[in-house]
Structure formats: structure tokens, C-alpha cells
Amino acid sequence: MWYPIEASTGPVYPVIPWTPAVELRVKHSRFDAPSFHPTRPGVFHNRHVVTGKELPLPCATAARVSIEEDPATGHTLALESGPRDPETGLGGELGELAGRTRLEMEWQFLQMHLEEAITRYRARQPLLNHNDWVKRQTAELSTWDVCAAIAEYAVNWKNRMAGGPFVSVHPVDVLCHSHHCAGAANISMVLAQVAGIAARRISISSHSMVEFLIDGRWCWSDNIRGGVLLHPGSYQEFIGGLMKWPHCSPSQKRAYSLDEVHYRAPYDYSESLWWRFGNRIELPGVSASGDCAQGIGYSVHYDPATAAALYPEESLHVFHADADAEPWLTLGAKGGWLHVPKSLGGRLRVRRRFYLSDCGDNPVQAGELRVWCLEGDGEGLELTFDGQTLALRGCEVQRYMHQAAVFEVPPELLTPGWHDVIVSGKGTVMLFPDLVSPSEGSADQESVTIDAQQVLTDPVHRPAALDL
């Protein structure tokens, strides 16, 4: 009997499923197509895509985020909607409550900025005569136009601060002051949701941006100055065709040409689902250090296990090969920015399931399983693939800075269909918060606890310094 691992790591977190960080790499006979990304040798088309998985549609309303106003247990309140602190002088920019809750005041403030963004966007459109002007002022804007207006507006609040970024990246606080790309991305995401448009934040190690759901299709929006602000396709489509886009600026090509775009799970749902904005506030009585303490780190990696859930509207899913000269592809890559070691202790067993599609036109020739663990613990792990015990090949560095125990999978076991991987023995296995596979049983014990004090943020991988 297999049970889901479900836990909350603190008052700012809901109960969420956790999954063992076990990844399956498969080697195909060849790439399906060349890659347009400089760090990847090729791509695969629709290989091993898992269907039937869903992600929540990230669109907030005032009612949805007003359950509680306590920053410790409810949604993240802006610093500037609270009273002014006499010691620091921070807070109080939105004025007196005057019978309103802080959230109501914030929502009205955001609505005001949304209206200003649309007004400025209308004013910049070409006009031929007075009648055209009247029609334009009264006509309802398309969803694309509203998103374009928001994208153009948000970039104005990026990197214009004196003395460095403001202490909070809450969009209300950023609209009162300024911040870097994270603040601009939060403005875009929140103003879209105030307009009733689903939006989600995307963050790599050095940059943050958003996607808007426009007419049933996710469209990527950036905030690098001098670059394209709104792309008619997804983020994956953009980086997949990076070197061929005529509207992509040199600064964008430089920023997205790095290998780090493939490193971290970039689809960040903490803000869009729960309004957790990761405030870096250092004030008396306010503790908000670390992703876990702030309620952020719920993110999704893009690979065959998650692509259909991230982009259900797409018929073609393109996956970049691993950074090898040979055609290797990773399935079930670790999601989230958080991880916690879980001791197996010889009694607990954990499971990860993998799906392989029929690839007769490009057969799978080899495979390996990588189990994220603590340094020195890999030798004590035991692993089976559909009941067959696999031999440990050794331990290697995973994603530049993590430890993984590597087990080779005989190619004859890599048949089309679902496969069960069970890890047992002595040592630890890393778990991560999993938004895509909440119904799968991951442990053979009904109650598996997670120690919030042990939850860590994945290290940031920055191969180069960028000025974004």
C-alpha cells in the first residue's frame, strides 16, 4: 500500500504533497531536431509526455486572497499598507485605513495602477482623427492589449531606486518605490490578476518574468529594458527558438543563452496561487529569512512529466536534451526550490513513478536513475526498477552542486508504459514539494513527517554576472 507524503512546513504553507527527488535519464538513438539554444545539443518532440495531470489556474480575486490578513498565517501584506514605523520611517504610504482593511486598501491601490497602465497604453496608440480617438477611449481592449499595457507599465518600476532595491518585493511596495526584475515581475503578475487574467511568475537563478494566459494560450512577458516585453508564445517556445527570433534584443539573447535557464524549476506558483511575495523585510518582530520561512519555493520544472500540465493547450512539447554531446533526456526532474532530507532508516521505502512512451522511430538505448541524497549516503541506498534490483554505479554531482546516487538501468527494462522505482536501505533521500503529482502514493507508511527546520532552499546557480 502506497500513501502520499503530505505536509505543511509552517504556518505560511498549505498542506502540499512531497515527492522523492529521483530522476530518470534516458538515452535515445538520436536527437529529434537541432537546438536553437547555445548550451544544448538538440531537442526531443513529445517524448514520454505524461497526460492527465493538472495545475491550478493561477488567477486571484480580492475574495480569494482575503481569507486572512495576518502575514504569519494569511496572504502577504504590503509593508506600505501598514502604519509608518517610527524607527525606520517605512510604511504608511497608502494612508489611513478609513474603514477599509489593509487588503481592501491594497486591492484598490492595484486597481488604480491597472487603470493608469491602460490609460497610458491607449495614449501611445496612433490616432488619425478625433473620431478614432473617441472610439479608442471607449472600446474594450483585447486581453493581449491589456497584457501589453501591463508589461509596458511594470518595467517603469524596475531599477530606478536610489540606494539599492526596496526591502520588500510586494507589488504594492514596489509601486511605491522600486525594485529589480522580481519586483517588476510581481507587478505584472498581480495587475493581470486584478484584471481577471490568469498569470504566473517564472524565475531562473538570475532573473524573474511572467506568463499571461491570453485567449487560452500562455504568452511570455519579459522586463529586460530594450527587449521584447510580450511574446506571442510561451517561455519554452521563446528559449527553444532563442537565436532565431528577430524581435529578441541582444541583451535578452545574452541573458537567456546561459545554461542556468535549464537549472532551476522556473514556474513559480507561490505568488500566483497564495500571494507569497518573498518579502526581505528586516524589521523588529518580523522574521522572513529564507524561502521556506517566507512561504515561497513552490515551483514546477518543465520536462516530459510536467509539460502537459503546464501547457495543456499545446500539441507539441519540445524538450531540450541534457548538456551532453549525446541524446540524453531527463524525466521527472526535481521541482520546487526547496528540499528536505528524509531518513529511510532501513524501514521506510519511497516510490517514484515514471512513464515511457513508444519511441519506435527513435528507440531508447540506455538509462540511469539519479537519487538525490546527502553526501556519503548514496552507498547505503537500495533501488529497484519494477522489482528488479539495480546496482549502484557511484555518486556524482547533480545540477552543479547536489549529491546524487547513480544507478544504471538495463535497456531491456525501458519499455513503453509506467514503471515503479522504489528506494530503500540506509541513508537519506531528498524530498521536494510537488504540485503536479498530488495523488501518487510515495511512501509505504501512512504518516511521514517533514521537519520544517530541515527544509533548505536549493543553492542559486549563477554562471555569470548579469545586469538585467
Short mmCIF file of C-alpha atoms in Angstrom, two decimals:
data_model
loop_
_atom_site.label_atom_id
_atom_site.label_comp_id
_atom_site.label_asym_id
_atom_site.label_seq_id
_atom_site.Cartn_x
_atom_site.Cartn_y
_atom_site.Cartn_z
CA MET A 1 0.00 0.00 0.00
CA TRP A 2 1.44 3.38 -1.02
CA TYR A 3 0.47 6.64 0.63
CA PRO A 4 1.09 10.24 -0.41
CA ILE A 5 3.59 12.29 1.58
CA GLU A 6 1.69 15.41 2.56
CA ALA A 7 2.92 18.07 4.93
CA SER A 8 2.95 21.73 5.79
CA THR A 9 6.32 23.13 6.82
CA GLY A 10 4.97 26.12 8.72
CA PRO A 11 2.04 28.49 9.19
CA VAL A 12 2.58 30.26 5.87
CA TYR A 13 2.33 26.99 3.93
CA PRO A 14 -0.72 24.95 3.00
CA VAL A 15 -0.51 21.19 3.16
CA ILE A 16 1.28 20.11 -0.01
CA PRO A 17 2.39 16.75 -1.46
CA TRP A 18 6.13 15.97 -1.37
CA THR A 19 7.89 13.63 -3.78
CA PRO A 20 11.27 11.83 -3.63
CA ALA A 21 13.90 13.56 -5.78
CA VAL A 22 14.52 10.62 -8.10
CA GLU A 23 15.16 11.42 -11.76
CA LEU A 24 15.27 9.05 -14.74
CA ARG A 25 17.62 9.82 -17.62
CA VAL A 26 17.14 8.01 -20.93
CA LYS A 27 19.41 7.98 -23.95
CA HIS A 28 17.79 7.91 -27.37
CA SER A 29 19.33 6.88 -30.67
CA ARG A 30 19.44 10.49 -31.85
CA PHE A 31 18.01 13.96 -31.29
CA ASP A 32 14.67 14.69 -32.87
CA ALA A 33 15.84 18.11 -34.05
CA PRO A 34 18.75 20.52 -33.56
CA SER A 35 18.58 23.04 -30.73
CA PHE A 36 18.45 26.80 -31.12
CA HIS A 37 19.83 27.21 -27.61
CA PRO A 38 23.63 27.52 -27.41
CA THR A 39 24.07 25.27 -24.34
CA ARG A 40 22.05 22.32 -25.64
CA PRO A 41 22.99 19.94 -28.46
CA GLY A 42 19.46 19.01 -29.55
CA VAL A 43 15.78 18.64 -28.65
CA PHE A 44 13.11 15.95 -28.44
CA HIS A 45 9.49 16.26 -29.58
CA ASN A 46 6.62 14.87 -27.46
CA ARG A 47 8.73 12.11 -25.91
CA HIS A 48 7.37 10.43 -22.75
CA VAL A 49 4.70 13.10 -22.14
CA VAL A 50 2.53 12.37 -19.08
CA THR A 51 -1.12 13.31 -19.58
CA GLY A 52 -3.95 13.60 -17.08
CA LYS A 53 -2.05 15.88 -14.69
CA GLU A 54 -3.33 19.35 -13.84
CA LEU A 55 -2.07 22.54 -12.24
CA PRO A 56 -4.35 25.11 -10.58
CA LEU A 57 -5.24 28.07 -12.77
CA PRO A 58 -3.42 30.97 -11.10
CA CYS A 59 -5.94 33.81 -11.06
CA ALA A 60 -6.61 35.59 -7.77
CA THR A 61 -9.56 37.75 -6.77
CA ALA A 62 -9.99 40.00 -3.79
CA ALA A 63 -12.19 37.35 -2.18
CA ARG A 64 -9.64 34.58 -2.70
CA VAL A 65 -6.76 36.41 -1.07
CA SER A 66 -8.77 37.98 1.76
CA ILE A 67 -9.14 34.90 3.93
CA GLU A 68 -6.68 36.26 6.44
CA GLU A 69 -4.60 39.39 6.75
CA ASP A 70 -2.06 38.13 9.26
CA PRO A 71 1.31 37.93 7.45
CA ALA A 72 2.22 34.89 9.58
CA THR A 73 -0.76 32.81 8.50
CA GLY A 74 -2.62 34.59 5.70
CA HIS A 75 -1.60 36.28 2.48
CA THR A 76 1.46 38.52 2.42
CA LEU A 77 0.54 42.10 3.23
CA ALA A 78 2.47 45.02 1.79
CA LEU A 79 4.74 46.99 4.06
CA GLU A 80 3.32 50.30 2.85
CA SER A 81 -0.30 49.42 3.65
CA GLY A 82 0.60 49.26 7.34
CA PRO A 83 1.32 52.07 9.76
CA ARG A 84 4.56 54.01 9.47
CA ASP A 85 7.33 52.61 11.68
CA PRO A 86 8.73 55.42 13.85
CA GLU A 87 12.23 53.93 13.91
CA THR A 88 12.73 53.17 10.21
CA GLY A 89 10.25 55.57 8.65
CA LEU A 90 8.93 52.73 6.48
CA GLY A 91 5.24 52.05 5.90
CA GLY A 92 2.20 54.24 5.74
CA GLU A 93 2.49 55.28 2.07
CA LEU A 94 -1.10 54.21 1.32
CA GLY A 95 -2.51 56.46 4.04
CA GLU A 96 -5.15 55.77 6.69
CA LEU A 97 -7.39 52.72 6.63
CA ALA A 98 -10.56 54.83 6.87
CA GLY A 99 -12.87 51.88 7.45
CA ARG A 100 -11.06 49.60 5.00
CA THR A 101 -8.99 46.53 5.72
CA ARG A 102 -5.38 46.62 4.62
CA LEU A 103 -6.12 44.13 1.87
CA GLU A 104 -9.02 46.24 0.57
CA MET A 105 -6.74 49.26 0.50
CA GLU A 106 -4.06 47.31 -1.37
CA TRP A 107 -6.57 45.96 -3.90
CA GLN A 108 -7.92 49.46 -4.62
CA PHE A 109 -4.36 50.74 -4.99
CA LEU A 110 -3.61 47.99 -7.52
CA GLN A 111 -6.82 48.72 -9.42
CA MET A 112 -5.76 52.36 -9.67
CA HIS A 113 -2.43 51.36 -11.20
CA LEU A 114 -4.13 48.96 -13.60
CA GLU A 115 -6.34 51.80 -14.84
CA GLU A 116 -3.29 54.05 -15.19
CA ALA A 117 -1.45 51.37 -17.18
CA ILE A 118 -4.37 51.06 -19.60
CA THR A 119 -4.72 54.85 -19.90
CA ARG A 120 -1.04 55.24 -20.79
CA TYR A 121 -1.25 52.38 -23.27
CA ARG A 122 -4.24 53.93 -25.05
CA ALA A 123 -2.48 57.30 -25.23
CA ARG A 124 0.51 55.78 -27.02
CA GLN A 125 -1.55 54.23 -29.84
CA PRO A 126 -1.52 56.04 -33.22
CA LEU A 127 -4.62 58.14 -33.96
CA LEU A 128 -5.84 59.57 -37.25
CA ASN A 129 -8.61 61.90 -36.16
CA HIS A 130 -10.91 62.87 -33.29
CA ASN A 131 -13.48 60.15 -34.05
CA ASP A 132 -10.75 57.49 -33.85
CA TRP A 133 -9.66 58.92 -30.53
CA VAL A 134 -13.19 58.73 -29.12
CA LYS A 135 -13.62 55.17 -30.34
CA ARG A 136 -10.30 54.11 -28.86
CA GLN A 137 -11.10 55.59 -25.45
CA THR A 138 -14.42 53.76 -25.23
CA ALA A 139 -13.61 50.45 -26.96
CA GLU A 140 -12.87 47.43 -24.82
CA LEU A 141 -9.25 46.37 -25.08
CA SER A 142 -8.37 42.81 -26.05
CA THR A 143 -6.68 40.57 -23.49
CA TRP A 144 -3.46 40.94 -25.48
CA ASP A 145 -3.67 44.74 -25.30
CA VAL A 146 -4.31 44.68 -21.54
CA CYS A 147 -1.29 42.41 -21.02
CA ALA A 148 0.85 44.61 -23.28
CA ALA A 149 -0.25 47.64 -21.26
CA ILE A 150 0.69 45.92 -18.00
CA ALA A 151 4.07 44.77 -19.34
CA GLU A 152 4.95 48.28 -20.53
CA TYR A 153 3.84 49.78 -17.23
CA ALA A 154 5.65 47.33 -14.92
CA VAL A 155 9.09 47.90 -16.43
CA ASN A 156 8.92 51.56 -15.36
CA TRP A 157 9.33 50.48 -11.72
CA LYS A 158 12.47 48.45 -12.35
CA ASN A 159 15.90 49.54 -11.14
CA ARG A 160 15.10 53.21 -10.64
CA MET A 161 15.78 53.26 -6.90
CA ALA A 162 18.44 55.31 -5.15
CA GLY A 163 20.49 53.37 -2.63
CA GLY A 164 19.50 49.93 -3.88
CA PRO A 165 16.25 47.97 -4.06
CA PHE A 166 13.46 48.46 -1.53
CA VAL A 167 13.31 46.00 1.36
CA SER A 168 10.12 44.36 0.02
CA VAL A 169 9.19 42.91 -3.37
CA HIS A 170 5.46 43.00 -2.67
CA PRO A 171 3.95 44.63 -5.80
CA VAL A 172 2.27 47.35 -3.73
CA ASP A 173 5.60 48.24 -2.14
CA VAL A 174 7.39 48.17 -5.50
CA LEU A 175 4.76 50.53 -6.97
CA CYS A 176 5.50 52.88 -4.08
CA HIS A 177 9.28 52.61 -4.54
CA SER A 178 11.14 50.34 -6.97
CA HIS A 179 12.95 47.03 -7.21
CA HIS A 180 14.75 44.84 -9.70
CA CYS A 181 13.27 42.18 -12.00
CA ALA A 182 11.49 40.32 -9.18
CA GLY A 183 9.50 43.43 -8.28
CA ALA A 184 8.64 44.18 -11.91
CA ALA A 185 7.51 40.58 -12.43
CA ASN A 186 5.30 40.77 -9.33
CA ILE A 187 3.69 43.96 -10.64
CA SER A 188 2.92 42.30 -13.98
CA MET A 189 1.52 39.15 -12.41
CA VAL A 190 -0.67 40.93 -9.86
CA LEU A 191 -2.05 43.62 -12.16
CA ALA A 192 -3.04 40.89 -14.62
CA GLN A 193 -4.86 39.00 -11.88
CA VAL A 194 -6.62 42.18 -10.74
CA ALA A 195 -7.76 42.49 -14.38
CA GLY A 196 -9.10 38.91 -14.22
CA ILE A 197 -6.32 37.45 -16.38
CA ALA A 198 -4.51 34.32 -15.22
CA ALA A 199 -0.77 34.89 -14.78
CA ARG A 200 2.18 33.08 -13.23
CA ARG A 201 5.72 34.10 -12.39
CA ILE A 202 8.79 32.48 -13.96
CA SER A 203 12.14 32.73 -12.18
CA ILE A 204 15.56 31.42 -13.09
CA SER A 205 18.55 31.95 -10.82
CA SER A 206 19.29 35.46 -12.08
CA HIS A 207 16.00 36.79 -13.46
CA SER A 208 12.20 36.87 -12.97
CA MET A 209 9.46 37.30 -15.57
CA VAL A 210 5.84 36.19 -16.13
CA GLU A 211 3.44 34.38 -18.42
CA PHE A 212 -0.09 35.62 -19.16
CA LEU A 213 -2.92 33.32 -20.25
CA ILE A 214 -4.17 35.09 -23.40
CA ASP A 215 -7.10 33.56 -25.28
CA GLY A 216 -6.31 30.11 -23.92
CA ARG A 217 -2.56 30.23 -24.61
CA TRP A 218 0.30 31.07 -22.28
CA CYS A 219 2.33 34.03 -23.57
CA TRP A 220 5.67 35.05 -22.11
CA SER A 221 6.45 38.58 -20.92
CA ASP A 222 9.87 39.93 -20.01
CA ASN A 223 11.10 43.07 -18.23
CA ILE A 224 14.62 43.44 -19.63
CA ARG A 225 14.87 47.03 -20.82
CA GLY A 226 15.26 47.37 -24.56
CA GLY A 227 13.93 43.89 -25.26
CA VAL A 228 10.61 42.40 -26.30
CA LEU A 229 8.08 42.87 -23.49
CA LEU A 230 5.38 40.47 -24.72
CA HIS A 231 5.96 37.40 -26.87
CA PRO A 232 3.11 35.67 -28.75
CA GLY A 233 4.22 32.26 -27.47
CA SER A 234 5.27 30.61 -24.24
CA TYR A 235 8.53 30.94 -22.33
CA GLN A 236 9.55 27.48 -23.53
CA GLU A 237 8.86 28.45 -27.12
CA PHE A 238 10.94 31.59 -26.65
CA ILE A 239 14.06 29.92 -25.23
CA GLY A 240 13.63 27.00 -27.63
CA GLY A 241 13.94 29.34 -30.62
CA LEU A 242 16.17 31.86 -28.90
CA MET A 243 18.65 32.52 -31.70
CA LYS A 244 16.08 32.80 -34.48
CA TRP A 245 13.71 35.47 -33.08
CA PRO A 246 14.12 38.76 -34.99
CA HIS A 247 12.44 40.77 -32.20
CA CYS A 248 14.73 39.46 -29.44
CA SER A 249 17.22 42.09 -28.25
CA PRO A 250 20.96 41.41 -27.80
CA SER A 251 20.57 41.80 -24.02
CA GLN A 252 17.85 39.15 -23.98
CA LYS A 253 19.86 36.75 -26.12
CA ARG A 254 22.79 37.21 -23.77
CA ALA A 255 20.64 36.67 -20.66
CA TYR A 256 18.87 33.54 -21.90
CA SER A 257 21.89 31.95 -23.59
CA LEU A 258 23.23 30.71 -20.26
CA ASP A 259 22.85 27.16 -19.01
CA GLU A 260 21.05 28.37 -15.88
CA VAL A 261 17.74 28.66 -17.77
CA HIS A 262 17.69 24.85 -17.59
CA TYR A 263 18.77 24.55 -13.95
CA ARG A 264 16.07 25.66 -11.53
CA ALA A 265 12.36 24.78 -11.59
CA PRO A 266 11.24 28.13 -13.02
CA TYR A 267 7.42 28.09 -12.88
CA ASP A 268 6.89 29.79 -9.52
CA TYR A 269 3.37 29.29 -8.17
CA SER A 270 3.89 30.66 -4.65
CA GLU A 271 2.94 34.20 -5.65
CA SER A 272 0.20 33.43 -8.15
CA LEU A 273 -1.67 30.88 -6.02
CA TRP A 274 -1.09 32.12 -2.47
CA TRP A 275 0.25 35.70 -2.78
CA ARG A 276 3.57 34.89 -1.11
CA PHE A 277 5.93 37.54 -2.38
CA GLY A 278 9.09 36.66 -0.51
CA ASN A 279 9.48 39.97 1.31
CA ARG A 280 13.01 40.58 2.54
CA ILE A 281 11.81 42.71 5.44
CA GLU A 282 14.24 43.25 8.31
CA LEU A 283 12.12 44.98 10.92
CA PRO A 284 11.61 44.39 14.64
CA GLY A 285 9.30 41.45 15.21
CA VAL A 286 9.25 40.41 11.52
CA SER A 287 11.12 37.21 10.66
CA ALA A 288 11.20 36.47 6.95
CA SER A 289 14.57 34.96 6.13
CA GLY A 290 14.81 32.08 3.72
CA ASP A 291 12.37 30.79 1.13
CA CYS A 292 10.67 28.33 3.49
CA ALA A 293 10.09 30.95 6.19
CA GLN A 294 8.59 33.30 3.61
CA GLY A 295 6.24 30.75 2.08
CA ILE A 296 7.88 30.66 -1.35
CA GLY A 297 9.61 27.89 -3.25
CA TYR A 298 6.60 26.09 -4.76
CA SER A 299 7.72 25.84 -8.36
CA VAL A 300 7.49 23.40 -11.26
CA HIS A 301 10.19 22.15 -13.62
CA TYR A 302 9.46 21.74 -17.33
CA ASP A 303 10.07 18.22 -18.61
CA PRO A 304 8.03 15.28 -20.02
CA ALA A 305 6.40 14.65 -16.60
CA THR A 306 5.04 18.20 -16.28
CA ALA A 307 4.78 19.69 -19.78
CA ALA A 308 1.14 18.75 -20.43
CA ALA A 309 0.10 20.13 -17.04
CA LEU A 310 1.98 23.39 -17.62
CA TYR A 311 0.81 23.82 -21.22
CA PRO A 312 -2.38 21.77 -21.74
CA GLU A 313 -3.25 23.81 -24.82
CA GLU A 314 -0.08 22.84 -26.72
CA SER A 315 0.05 19.90 -29.14
CA LEU A 316 3.85 19.99 -29.47
CA HIS A 317 6.08 19.77 -26.40
CA VAL A 318 9.77 20.37 -27.08
CA PHE A 319 12.34 19.17 -24.55
CA HIS A 320 15.96 20.19 -24.51
CA ALA A 321 18.45 17.37 -24.21
CA ASP A 322 20.75 17.28 -21.22
CA ALA A 323 24.05 19.11 -21.56
CA ASP A 324 25.80 16.15 -23.17
CA ALA A 325 27.02 15.64 -26.69
CA GLU A 326 24.83 12.52 -26.74
CA PRO A 327 20.99 12.44 -26.84
CA TRP A 328 20.13 12.13 -23.12
CA LEU A 329 16.80 13.37 -21.75
CA THR A 330 15.78 13.73 -18.07
CA LEU A 331 12.28 12.65 -16.96
CA GLY A 332 10.73 13.68 -13.66
CA ALA A 333 13.24 16.41 -12.84
CA LYS A 334 13.11 17.73 -9.29
CA GLY A 335 10.62 20.58 -8.89
CA GLY A 336 10.43 23.31 -6.30
CA TRP A 337 13.26 25.43 -4.88
CA LEU A 338 13.10 23.54 -1.60
CA HIS A 339 14.39 20.17 -0.45
CA VAL A 340 14.39 18.24 2.80
CA PRO A 341 16.42 15.11 3.66
CA LYS A 342 14.30 12.15 4.73
CA SER A 343 15.99 9.29 6.54
CA LEU A 344 14.95 5.85 5.33
CA GLY A 345 16.49 4.13 8.33
CA GLY A 346 16.09 0.70 6.81
CA ARG A 347 12.31 0.71 7.34
CA LEU A 348 10.76 3.46 5.22
CA ARG A 349 10.52 2.91 1.46
CA VAL A 350 9.75 5.68 -1.02
CA ARG A 351 8.49 5.41 -4.58
CA ARG A 352 8.68 7.44 -7.78
CA ARG A 353 6.76 6.51 -10.94
CA PHE A 354 7.94 7.17 -14.50
CA TYR A 355 6.20 6.96 -17.87
CA LEU A 356 7.91 5.98 -21.11
CA SER A 357 6.17 6.40 -24.45
CA ASP A 358 6.55 4.20 -27.51
CA CYS A 359 9.60 5.55 -29.33
CA GLY A 360 9.99 3.05 -32.13
CA ASP A 361 11.15 5.76 -34.51
CA ASN A 362 13.88 6.84 -32.05
CA PRO A 363 14.48 3.99 -29.60
CA VAL A 364 15.70 4.32 -26.02
CA GLN A 365 19.16 2.74 -25.83
CA ALA A 366 20.21 3.29 -22.22
CA GLY A 367 19.01 4.65 -18.92
CA GLU A 368 20.09 5.68 -15.46
CA LEU A 369 18.38 6.74 -12.24
CA ARG A 370 19.69 9.58 -10.09
CA VAL A 371 18.64 9.69 -6.43
CA TRP A 372 19.31 12.99 -4.65
CA CYS A 373 20.82 12.29 -1.24
CA LEU A 374 23.16 13.63 1.42
CA GLU A 375 26.87 13.36 0.76
CA GLY A 376 28.14 9.97 1.83
CA ASP A 377 24.67 8.36 1.98
CA GLY A 378 24.48 7.04 -1.57
CA GLU A 379 26.28 3.78 -0.83
CA GLY A 380 23.62 2.75 1.68
CA LEU A 381 20.68 3.13 -0.70
CA GLU A 382 18.96 0.21 -2.39
CA LEU A 383 16.89 0.66 -5.53
CA THR A 384 14.55 -1.48 -7.60
CA PHE A 385 13.08 -0.81 -11.03
CA ASP A 386 9.81 -2.73 -11.48
CA GLY A 387 11.01 -5.12 -8.79
CA GLN A 388 14.47 -5.71 -10.25
CA THR A 389 17.38 -4.63 -8.06
CA LEU A 390 19.80 -2.22 -9.75
CA ALA A 391 23.50 -1.84 -8.99
CA LEU A 392 24.92 1.44 -7.75
CA ARG A 393 27.37 2.89 -10.25
CA GLY A 394 28.59 5.60 -7.90
CA CYS A 395 27.82 9.08 -6.65
CA GLU A 396 28.07 12.19 -8.79
CA VAL A 397 27.42 15.90 -8.57
CA GLN A 398 23.88 16.65 -9.74
CA ARG A 399 22.90 20.03 -11.18
CA TYR A 400 26.32 21.55 -10.40
CA MET A 401 26.11 21.35 -6.60
CA HIS A 402 23.92 18.50 -5.33
CA GLN A 403 24.80 14.90 -4.49
CA ALA A 404 23.16 12.02 -6.38
CA ALA A 405 23.50 8.25 -6.24
CA VAL A 406 23.50 6.90 -9.80
CA PHE A 407 22.05 3.51 -10.77
CA GLU A 408 22.25 2.11 -14.30
CA VAL A 409 19.01 0.78 -15.81
CA PRO A 410 19.33 -2.13 -18.27
CA PRO A 411 17.85 -1.03 -21.62
CA GLU A 412 15.57 -4.08 -21.82
CA LEU A 413 13.64 -2.73 -18.81
CA LEU A 414 12.91 0.60 -20.52
CA THR A 415 9.70 -0.49 -22.21
CA PRO A 416 6.67 1.72 -23.00
CA GLY A 417 4.31 2.30 -20.08
CA TRP A 418 4.52 3.12 -16.37
CA HIS A 419 7.44 1.98 -14.20
CA ASP A 420 7.86 1.90 -10.41
CA VAL A 421 11.15 2.90 -8.80
CA ILE A 422 11.43 2.05 -5.09
CA VAL A 423 14.24 3.34 -2.88
CA SER A 424 15.04 1.72 0.45
CA GLY A 425 18.03 0.85 2.61
CA LYS A 426 20.02 3.13 4.88
CA GLY A 427 20.68 6.80 4.27
CA THR A 428 18.62 9.76 3.20
CA VAL A 429 16.61 10.75 0.16
CA MET A 430 15.75 14.34 -0.70
CA LEU A 431 12.05 15.24 -0.94
CA PHE A 432 10.62 18.24 -2.79
CA PRO A 433 7.20 19.97 -2.88
CA ASP A 434 5.27 18.58 -5.84
CA LEU A 435 2.32 20.49 -7.32
CA VAL A 436 1.84 18.16 -10.30
CA SER A 437 1.58 14.64 -8.83
CA PRO A 438 -0.53 15.01 -5.67
CA SER A 439 -2.40 11.73 -5.97
CA GLU A 440 0.53 9.34 -6.34
CA GLY A 441 1.49 7.26 -3.33
CA SER A 442 5.12 7.98 -2.50
CA ALA A 443 5.75 6.13 0.79
CA ASP A 444 4.83 2.75 2.25
CA GLN A 445 3.96 4.36 5.59
CA GLU A 446 0.72 6.23 6.10
CA SER A 447 2.16 9.11 8.08
CA VAL A 448 5.53 10.52 7.02
CA THR A 449 6.51 13.72 8.78
CA ILE A 450 8.71 16.52 7.49
CA ASP A 451 10.81 18.62 9.84
CA ALA A 452 10.41 22.27 8.84
CA GLN A 453 13.75 23.09 10.45
CA GLN A 454 15.50 20.85 7.92
CA VAL A 455 13.92 22.34 4.79
CA LEU A 456 16.53 24.13 2.71
CA THR A 457 16.50 26.26 -0.43
CA ASP A 458 18.32 24.87 -3.46
CA PRO A 459 21.54 26.84 -3.98
CA VAL A 460 21.39 29.50 -6.65
CA HIS A 461 23.38 28.66 -9.77
CA ARG A 462 24.71 31.79 -11.47
CA PRO A 463 27.39 31.04 -14.07
CA ALA A 464 27.80 34.71 -14.98
CA ALA A 465 27.08 38.15 -13.56
CA LEU A 466 24.32 39.90 -15.47
CA ASP A 467 22.91 43.38 -15.41
CA LEU A 468 19.23 42.81 -16.10
#
